Structures are given as C-alpha cells and as structure tokens.
C-alpha cells in the first residue's frame, strides 16, 4: 500500500485563513471525484469557516471525559474504518486529551498517512518546535503545543496562507476571528502590528528554507551541477595566511549587500596527510567568520581549485572570494596559480580576486626540518669517507670486471649512502664516486681525463642517476617525517577537543593539556599585565621569565615555563593559544550573563514592589481613613451599631495594611538577599488549612481533596501560606457560586504539585504571561478587589522557595494554578 501524501497550510497567526483555504481545496478535490471526509475541523465559531464545510461528509467526533469535564476529539479509528481517499484534519500541533491512542494530533495524521490516506492539515508558525523560543521572545507568549519541524518538512506540499498585518487586524476588528469581548485585548497584545510582521517574516523565511531543501534534492536527483542563483551565497577560500582576515571581511561586505545572503568560508586541506596551513591562524579566522554570521568548512583535495569549485557548486554558491596569488611573477611563468585556474574553471560562478599586502611578493617558506637526524647524517658522511676507498680497493683486487660493472657498484654505494645519511652525504658520494671512477677506472688511468666519448656518457649517466636517487630518497624521508608530525598534531588536537568537551572548565582543561603534552612546569595566559588563567607550579607572570612567549592578539599572551620547545612544535602551541582565547572569551561572557541575571531579577522585583505600593496600599488606607473620618465627623450622628461597624472596617483595613507591609518588607529583604527564608520539612495538610483560615468565611467554600501519599515538602511555611492564600483568593473571585474552587496535592517524581483549580471564565493561553504582571486582571483594575501581593509577587515568593508557579487550562473551563515544590527527600 502506497503511503498517503500530506499537504500543510502554514500561517503566520490565527485568522489568516488556513482552515478556509484547506476546506476550499477539499471541495475542489471532491468535485473532481475524490472521496473526501472531514476528520476534524475547528471553526472557532467563525461563520464563514462553518459555512465552508458545506456538504462535505463529517466523521463524528469521539466524546471523552477527563477530570469530570467532557471533550471531543478526532475519532481516528472511525476515520481509518471509513477508508477515505482524503481526510481533512485541522490543527496539526494540537495535544489530544488523555485517553486517546495518540498523544499528539500529528501522530494521528501519521497513522492516516501510513494507511494510505491523503491528509490536508493546518499549522501556525508559532507551533513549529525550532521557532518556539523565537516566537516567545517576540510575542511574550510561550506556546506549549508544538510540532517537530521534521514532521512539517516531510510534507509533500507546504502552502503559505499569507495576509498582511493590516488586513489581519481589520479582520479581527470586524469580528471575523475572535468574539467581540476579546477583540480589544487581542489587538493590544498578540495581534500588534509589530508582532504580526515578525511572525509573517518567520513564516516566509521558514518556508524559503523548505523550498531550498526541495531544490537541493531536485538538483541532486537530476545531477544538476550548474549554479542556480536562487539566493546569494558567497564562498571565501582560506589558506591560513595573514591575508585571511582581509578576505573574510571583504566577503562579508559582499554578502551584506544582499539581504539573506549566506557567507561560507572553506579551507582545502591536502589529501597527502602532511601538515598544511597554520592551525592557529585557521582557528582565528574561523572565529571571525562565525562572528560575522558565516559558517566554516574544511574539505580535502589534491587539486585545490577543483576541490574549491566542487564545494562551491555543492552549496550552490554564486560568488567566490580568493586572495591574489602570493607567488612571484617568475614562479607564475611556470604554473598558473589557484586564482587563475579557479577563474578559468568557475563557469557561471563569479570569482573575486582580492589583493593584499603579500600579493606577488613570493611565498614565505618556512625552513624545512631535516629529513634525517643529525646522527644519521654523520653516519652517511662516515660511510662516504670509509666506504668509497674500501670499494675502490676491492675493485682493484678484481681486475676482470668491466667499466659498466664498476659504475653500477659505485651507483649502489651512492644509493646505500643516501639511505643511511640522506641527501648531502649522497651528493658527496656521487661527486666523489665520479672522480674515483675517472681517476682509477676510466682510461687514461691516473688522470682526470676521459679518452672515449662512451665512457664520458656512462660517467654522466652515473652522476645524474646518483643525484636523482639521492633526491628521491631524501624527499621520501622528509615527507614521512612531516606526515608523522601531522598525525601527531592531529592526535594532540583531537585529544584536546575530547578533554575540553567532556569537562566543564574549558580554559583550565586546555592549559593543563598543553602543559602535559610538552612536559612544561607551568602555562600562564596573560591579559595585558593581569593573569587570566594559569596551571602548574610557580607560574610565570612576566614575559622575561618564560621560556616561550606566544602572542595571541593585542592583549593576550601565553607564557610557557619549564623548557624551550622546538620550532616545529610552535604551530600546535599557537593552535592551543587560539583555542584558549576563545575559551576565555566564553568564560567571561558566561560570567557577565550570570552577573546580569540578579540585576535583571532585582529590577523586575523592584518594579513589582512599586506596583504593589501604588495599588494595594491605597485600598486599606482609603477604607481606614474613611472610617476614622466618619467617626470624627460632627455632622453625622452614629448609633452604637454604626460606630462598631466603622471601627471594625478600620481595624480590618489596618490589618490588611499590616500584612501587606510585612509582605513588602519580606520581599525587599529577599531582593537584597537578607530575607530569612527558613525552609523546613512540612506536610501540605498543615499548610493548606492555615492558608484557608487567613481568608475568613470565604475560605470555607473551598473544596480540599485529601491525599494520603503526598510526601513532605521542604519549604518556608509562612511564605507558602501567603502564596496559597493569594491563589485561592483569585480563584474565589472568578469561580461561579455553584462551583467553588478546589485544592489538590499530589506527588510527581521529585516534586509535590499543589493545584488551585477554579471553573470560572478562564484565561486565553496567549495571555497566561499577562497574569503574572503586577496586579493584572485582564483589564479589570477595580481597586475594591485588591489581592495583596498579586500573582507577580506570588511567583517571586515561590521561586525564592525553589519552586515554580505556572497556569494551566482547567478541563471544562477555568484556570488551574500549579504550584510545584521539591520534596523533602530531594531537597
């Protein structure tokens, strides 16, 4: 059975017309003879959407009861039994009510697809998992219902249902999206023009990425190598030279000229395994690329221009930025440089050759290390001095050998010398051997002259072959040593990366690994004249004390103490230094973020305290003042009952004021870190009754569901009592008379959850964060219903006790506040 196809209608916000467009497509399919059913459509009371259902067959929903409330969900089994060709399923990100076979609506959709049924569905961009945190920062509302991006990207078709923010706000104002009583609040919060514009851009960019993925698959399936300039992509080629930063900045400027352009840096590593570019320089250039919003890549290839162009075509690049050749003009006469070859082979890709201070000045070649050790070179010279005379004497003892045999034996001697001592002893052996052959074996004997032309040719061939063999042997030995050094460097860097990734203290791990690798006494990282970090005993603090000084940048220096290091090891040390600079920067950013967090929390708390003073102090003060003023008035005569009522009102108001001032003082001390939070092990059965008693007669209306298996919690009883009293007071205010609030307590893993449940009008999910603003009542700011600290301070108190306070919809309508605190065992 072929799997069904999925078509998703993506929108930037509720109300853009996703469901309407989906139903239009369903009608078109039905008119073409497709068997279409509506598995689930949520009209939200919108008359145009309801009318659009028309005569399409609707599969009855499944009725469910959860927590004494009734719900309806899509009946997956009924749809599968119906076996339609196309099913219409609204709200892909929806979370099913507990009791259904699948947890999420998108899992229901997958079941339909697996059964061979095509599906039309809808989703808003704020429900995409990858954009959840971005949308929360833009709108201030965290979406709890999300769908994995992979589910949406796997759809055969994703259609954007687009609408300008102005048009969407007009639809809202005309009552085509929400009920009239919700319009003003929506327009002033989630549906602000800025929010809608940002969400629209997110939807467009996300869909553009999906289209790009589809284009890449199409190009790969059809073996299309040519560049399709659907988006500007600038590739900058890096060699690890000093010109790298110039090239990166130039490429970044080119990319910035086009909005949405991609910047990619690439370094081509030789495939012979030999050490190439300076890893420290590449590390610094990589950090620069990433700081400019680009990405860094490394590829392997024997032919640098072709490897570079293969990478560029693979990422569909439109432009390549290269540095002008550093080779001298004389060298360029014999071979075209990378830039020239890349330009000739680039085809439709634009190539920019950027000049720099090293252009045309010739390459700065590092002094190549000797291929063989000093001992082997000495042994080679000794072999020449002793071996060639011995060979000459041996050949005189065997006069029957021809000149050709003599030359071959001397050639074998030269090869042997090259294997022992390398190039220079072999060169000496070749020259000395040619002279010995000329003097002792080529007529006329005893003179440095050659009588016959054939003998001259043989001797010349001997010299050429001897020199060639010597050079080949020396080169092979040199490359073998370089390969071994490159492998050792790679192993060291891999070990460093592993130790850093596995540890929490990156900088210290880097410095310690460097100290161990090179057997140093200490390693110090200096920032100016200050010690930023050090490891080992007796660290150096000034450059004069160090055996090795590595300059990282204008301020940072790394001092190595204990022993000098070889010049060949400096490359790897500089790579350590570059990584240490990155680790230091990250440590400082983390420290700054940690230092800023308490300041932000203090500012937030200060704002809440000021709001409390301006709001809740006014009500009890006004009541007490009015009562006392009435008692002192001589214009009105009160009887004893009236006087007692006024005195009771004044006393009640002053008691409220006393409690509020005490709370404010406690929160001020908490903000300053001086509040005496005294956590103890206590049971919820002790705290809940005391909190209800604080509410007076209203507290007796609350239903408390006991639970025998709730463990003790670790908390401050006084603070928890205040928080619960505030939450219950809110619940009482909005609960209908016949359905009073309810309190439950239950254990969940290492926490205890206390739920304060009401069955009032509830709060839209997109306004849940609003209730934690100081004394926010969804627009109702009547002062005669003051709630003390407000939910903002209630959450602050809860977090001070190590807990959390979050809202949740009450099944069947209403709001549930979930107060979570650690158990005594966990604490």
PDB file of N, CA, C and O in Angstrom, residues 11-13 125 160-166 193-206:
ATOM      1  N   UNK A  11       0.410  29.117   8.367  1.00  0.00           N
ATOM      2  CA  UNK A  11       0.016  30.501   8.586  1.00  0.00           C
ATOM      3  C   UNK A  11       0.921  31.183   9.582  1.00  0.00           C
ATOM      4  O   UNK A  11       1.577  30.535  10.401  1.00  0.00           O
ATOM      5  N   UNK A  12       0.955  32.526   9.524  1.00  0.00           N
ATOM      6  CA  UNK A  12       1.780  33.294  10.448  1.00  0.00           C
ATOM      7  C   UNK A  12       1.074  33.537  11.769  1.00  0.00           C
ATOM      8  O   UNK A  12       1.732  33.774  12.780  1.00  0.00           O
ATOM      9  N   UNK A  13      -0.254  33.481  11.787  1.00  0.00           N
ATOM     10  CA  UNK A  13      -1.014  33.783  13.002  1.00  0.00           C
ATOM     11  C   UNK A  13      -2.430  33.240  12.840  1.00  0.00           C
ATOM     12  O   UNK A  13      -2.873  32.944  11.708  1.00  0.00           O
ATOM     13  N   UNK A 125       2.958  29.153  12.426  1.00  0.00           N
ATOM     14  CA  UNK A 125       4.412  29.148  12.536  1.00  0.00           C
ATOM     15  C   UNK A 125       4.860  29.126  13.994  1.00  0.00           C
ATOM     16  O   UNK A 125       5.929  28.598  14.317  1.00  0.00           O
ATOM     17  N   UNK A 160       1.832  28.382   1.986  1.00  0.00           N
ATOM     18  CA  UNK A 160       1.735  29.507   2.911  1.00  0.00           C
ATOM     19  C   UNK A 160       0.447  30.276   2.647  1.00  0.00           C
ATOM     20  O   UNK A 160       0.199  30.722   1.518  1.00  0.00           O
ATOM     21  N   UNK A 161      -0.367  30.405   3.686  1.00  0.00           N
ATOM     22  CA  UNK A 161      -1.574  31.229   3.614  1.00  0.00           C
ATOM     23  C   UNK A 161      -1.194  32.580   4.200  1.00  0.00           C
ATOM     24  O   UNK A 161      -1.053  32.730   5.411  1.00  0.00           O
ATOM     25  N   UNK A 162      -0.981  33.545   3.341  1.00  0.00           N
ATOM     26  CA  UNK A 162      -0.381  34.815   3.739  1.00  0.00           C
ATOM     27  C   UNK A 162      -1.432  35.917   3.794  1.00  0.00           C
ATOM     28  O   UNK A 162      -2.411  35.914   3.041  1.00  0.00           O
ATOM     29  N   UNK A 163      -1.197  36.862   4.706  1.00  0.00           N
ATOM     30  CA  UNK A 163      -2.061  38.036   4.838  1.00  0.00           C
ATOM     31  C   UNK A 163      -1.258  39.134   5.511  1.00  0.00           C
ATOM     32  O   UNK A 163      -0.496  38.869   6.444  1.00  0.00           O
ATOM     33  N   UNK A 164      -1.400  40.352   5.028  1.00  0.00           N
ATOM     34  CA  UNK A 164      -0.664  41.464   5.625  1.00  0.00           C
ATOM     35  C   UNK A 164      -1.162  41.721   7.039  1.00  0.00           C
ATOM     36  O   UNK A 164      -2.332  41.444   7.358  1.00  0.00           O
ATOM     37  N   UNK A 165      -0.292  42.244   7.921  1.00  0.00           N
ATOM     38  CA  UNK A 165      -0.744  42.547   9.297  1.00  0.00           C
ATOM     39  C   UNK A 165      -1.940  43.496   9.335  1.00  0.00           C
ATOM     40  O   UNK A 165      -2.846  43.321  10.162  1.00  0.00           O
ATOM     41  N   UNK A 166      -1.955  44.483   8.451  1.00  0.00           N
ATOM     42  CA  UNK A 166      -3.065  45.440   8.455  1.00  0.00           C
ATOM     43  C   UNK A 166      -4.369  44.755   8.095  1.00  0.00           C
ATOM     44  O   UNK A 166      -5.411  45.007   8.734  1.00  0.00           O
ATOM     45  N   UNK A 193       0.793  45.141  15.388  1.00  0.00           N
ATOM     46  CA  UNK A 193       1.346  45.145  14.028  1.00  0.00           C
ATOM     47  C   UNK A 193       2.773  44.609  14.007  1.00  0.00           C
ATOM     48  O   UNK A 193       3.155  43.839  13.112  1.00  0.00           O
ATOM     49  N   UNK A 194       3.594  45.013  14.994  1.00  0.00           N
ATOM     50  CA  UNK A 194       4.969  44.532  15.038  1.00  0.00           C
ATOM     51  C   UNK A 194       5.047  43.030  15.206  1.00  0.00           C
ATOM     52  O   UNK A 194       5.853  42.356  14.539  1.00  0.00           O
ATOM     53  N   UNK A 195       4.241  42.477  16.094  1.00  0.00           N
ATOM     54  CA  UNK A 195       4.222  41.025  16.291  1.00  0.00           C
ATOM     55  C   UNK A 195       3.861  40.303  14.999  1.00  0.00           C
ATOM     56  O   UNK A 195       4.511  39.332  14.592  1.00  0.00           O
ATOM     57  N   UNK A 196       2.787  40.764  14.349  1.00  0.00           N
ATOM     58  CA  UNK A 196       2.323  40.085  13.139  1.00  0.00           C
ATOM     59  C   UNK A 196       3.350  40.196  12.016  1.00  0.00           C
ATOM     60  O   UNK A 196       3.538  39.249  11.242  1.00  0.00           O
ATOM     61  N   UNK A 197       4.023  41.334  11.920  1.00  0.00           N
ATOM     62  CA  UNK A 197       5.051  41.487  10.890  1.00  0.00           C
ATOM     63  C   UNK A 197       6.206  40.511  11.122  1.00  0.00           C
ATOM     64  O   UNK A 197       6.702  39.873  10.179  1.00  0.00           O
ATOM     65  N   UNK A 198       6.637  40.395  12.375  1.00  0.00           N
ATOM     66  CA  UNK A 198       7.736  39.474  12.699  1.00  0.00           C
ATOM     67  C   UNK A 198       7.324  38.026  12.442  1.00  0.00           C
ATOM     68  O   UNK A 198       8.098  37.233  11.887  1.00  0.00           O
ATOM     69  N   UNK A 199       6.104  37.659  12.829  1.00  0.00           N
ATOM     70  CA  UNK A 199       5.633  36.283  12.601  1.00  0.00           C
ATOM     71  C   UNK A 199       5.521  35.989  11.109  1.00  0.00           C
ATOM     72  O   UNK A 199       5.828  34.884  10.655  1.00  0.00           O
ATOM     73  N   UNK A 200       5.088  36.985  10.353  1.00  0.00           N
ATOM     74  CA  UNK A 200       4.995  36.799   8.902  1.00  0.00           C
ATOM     75  C   UNK A 200       6.368  36.558   8.292  1.00  0.00           C
ATOM     76  O   UNK A 200       6.536  35.685   7.436  1.00  0.00           O
ATOM     77  N   UNK A 201       7.359  37.324   8.740  1.00  0.00           N
ATOM     78  CA  UNK A 201       8.713  37.134   8.224  1.00  0.00           C
ATOM     79  C   UNK A 201       9.250  35.754   8.603  1.00  0.00           C
ATOM     80  O   UNK A 201       9.891  35.083   7.785  1.00  0.00           O
ATOM     81  N   UNK A 202       8.982  35.301   9.836  1.00  0.00           N
ATOM     82  CA  UNK A 202       9.420  33.965  10.241  1.00  0.00           C
ATOM     83  C   UNK A 202       8.810  32.895   9.342  1.00  0.00           C
ATOM     84  O   UNK A 202       9.488  31.947   8.929  1.00  0.00           O
ATOM     85  N   UNK A 203       7.514  33.035   9.052  1.00  0.00           N
ATOM     86  CA  UNK A 203       6.846  32.045   8.197  1.00  0.00           C
ATOM     87  C   UNK A 203       7.447  32.035   6.799  1.00  0.00           C
ATOM     88  O   UNK A 203       7.697  30.969   6.212  1.00  0.00           O
ATOM     89  N   UNK A 204       7.696  33.222   6.243  1.00  0.00           N
ATOM     90  CA  UNK A 204       8.265  33.302   4.902  1.00  0.00           C
ATOM     91  C   UNK A 204       9.675  32.706   4.854  1.00  0.00           C
ATOM     92  O   UNK A 204      10.016  31.958   3.932  1.00  0.00           O
ATOM     93  N   UNK A 205      10.506  33.023   5.865  1.00  0.00           N
ATOM     94  CA  UNK A 205      11.870  32.502   5.883  1.00  0.00           C
ATOM     95  C   UNK A 205      11.886  31.000   6.083  1.00  0.00           C
ATOM     96  O   UNK A 205      12.693  30.282   5.467  1.00  0.00           O
ATOM     97  N   UNK A 206      11.020  30.500   6.968  1.00  0.00           N
ATOM     98  CA  UNK A 206      10.995  29.048   7.206  1.00  0.00           C
ATOM     99  C   UNK A 206      10.576  28.321   5.938  1.00  0.00           C
ATOM    100  O   UNK A 206      11.171  27.305   5.565  1.00  0.00           O
TER     101      UNK A 206
END
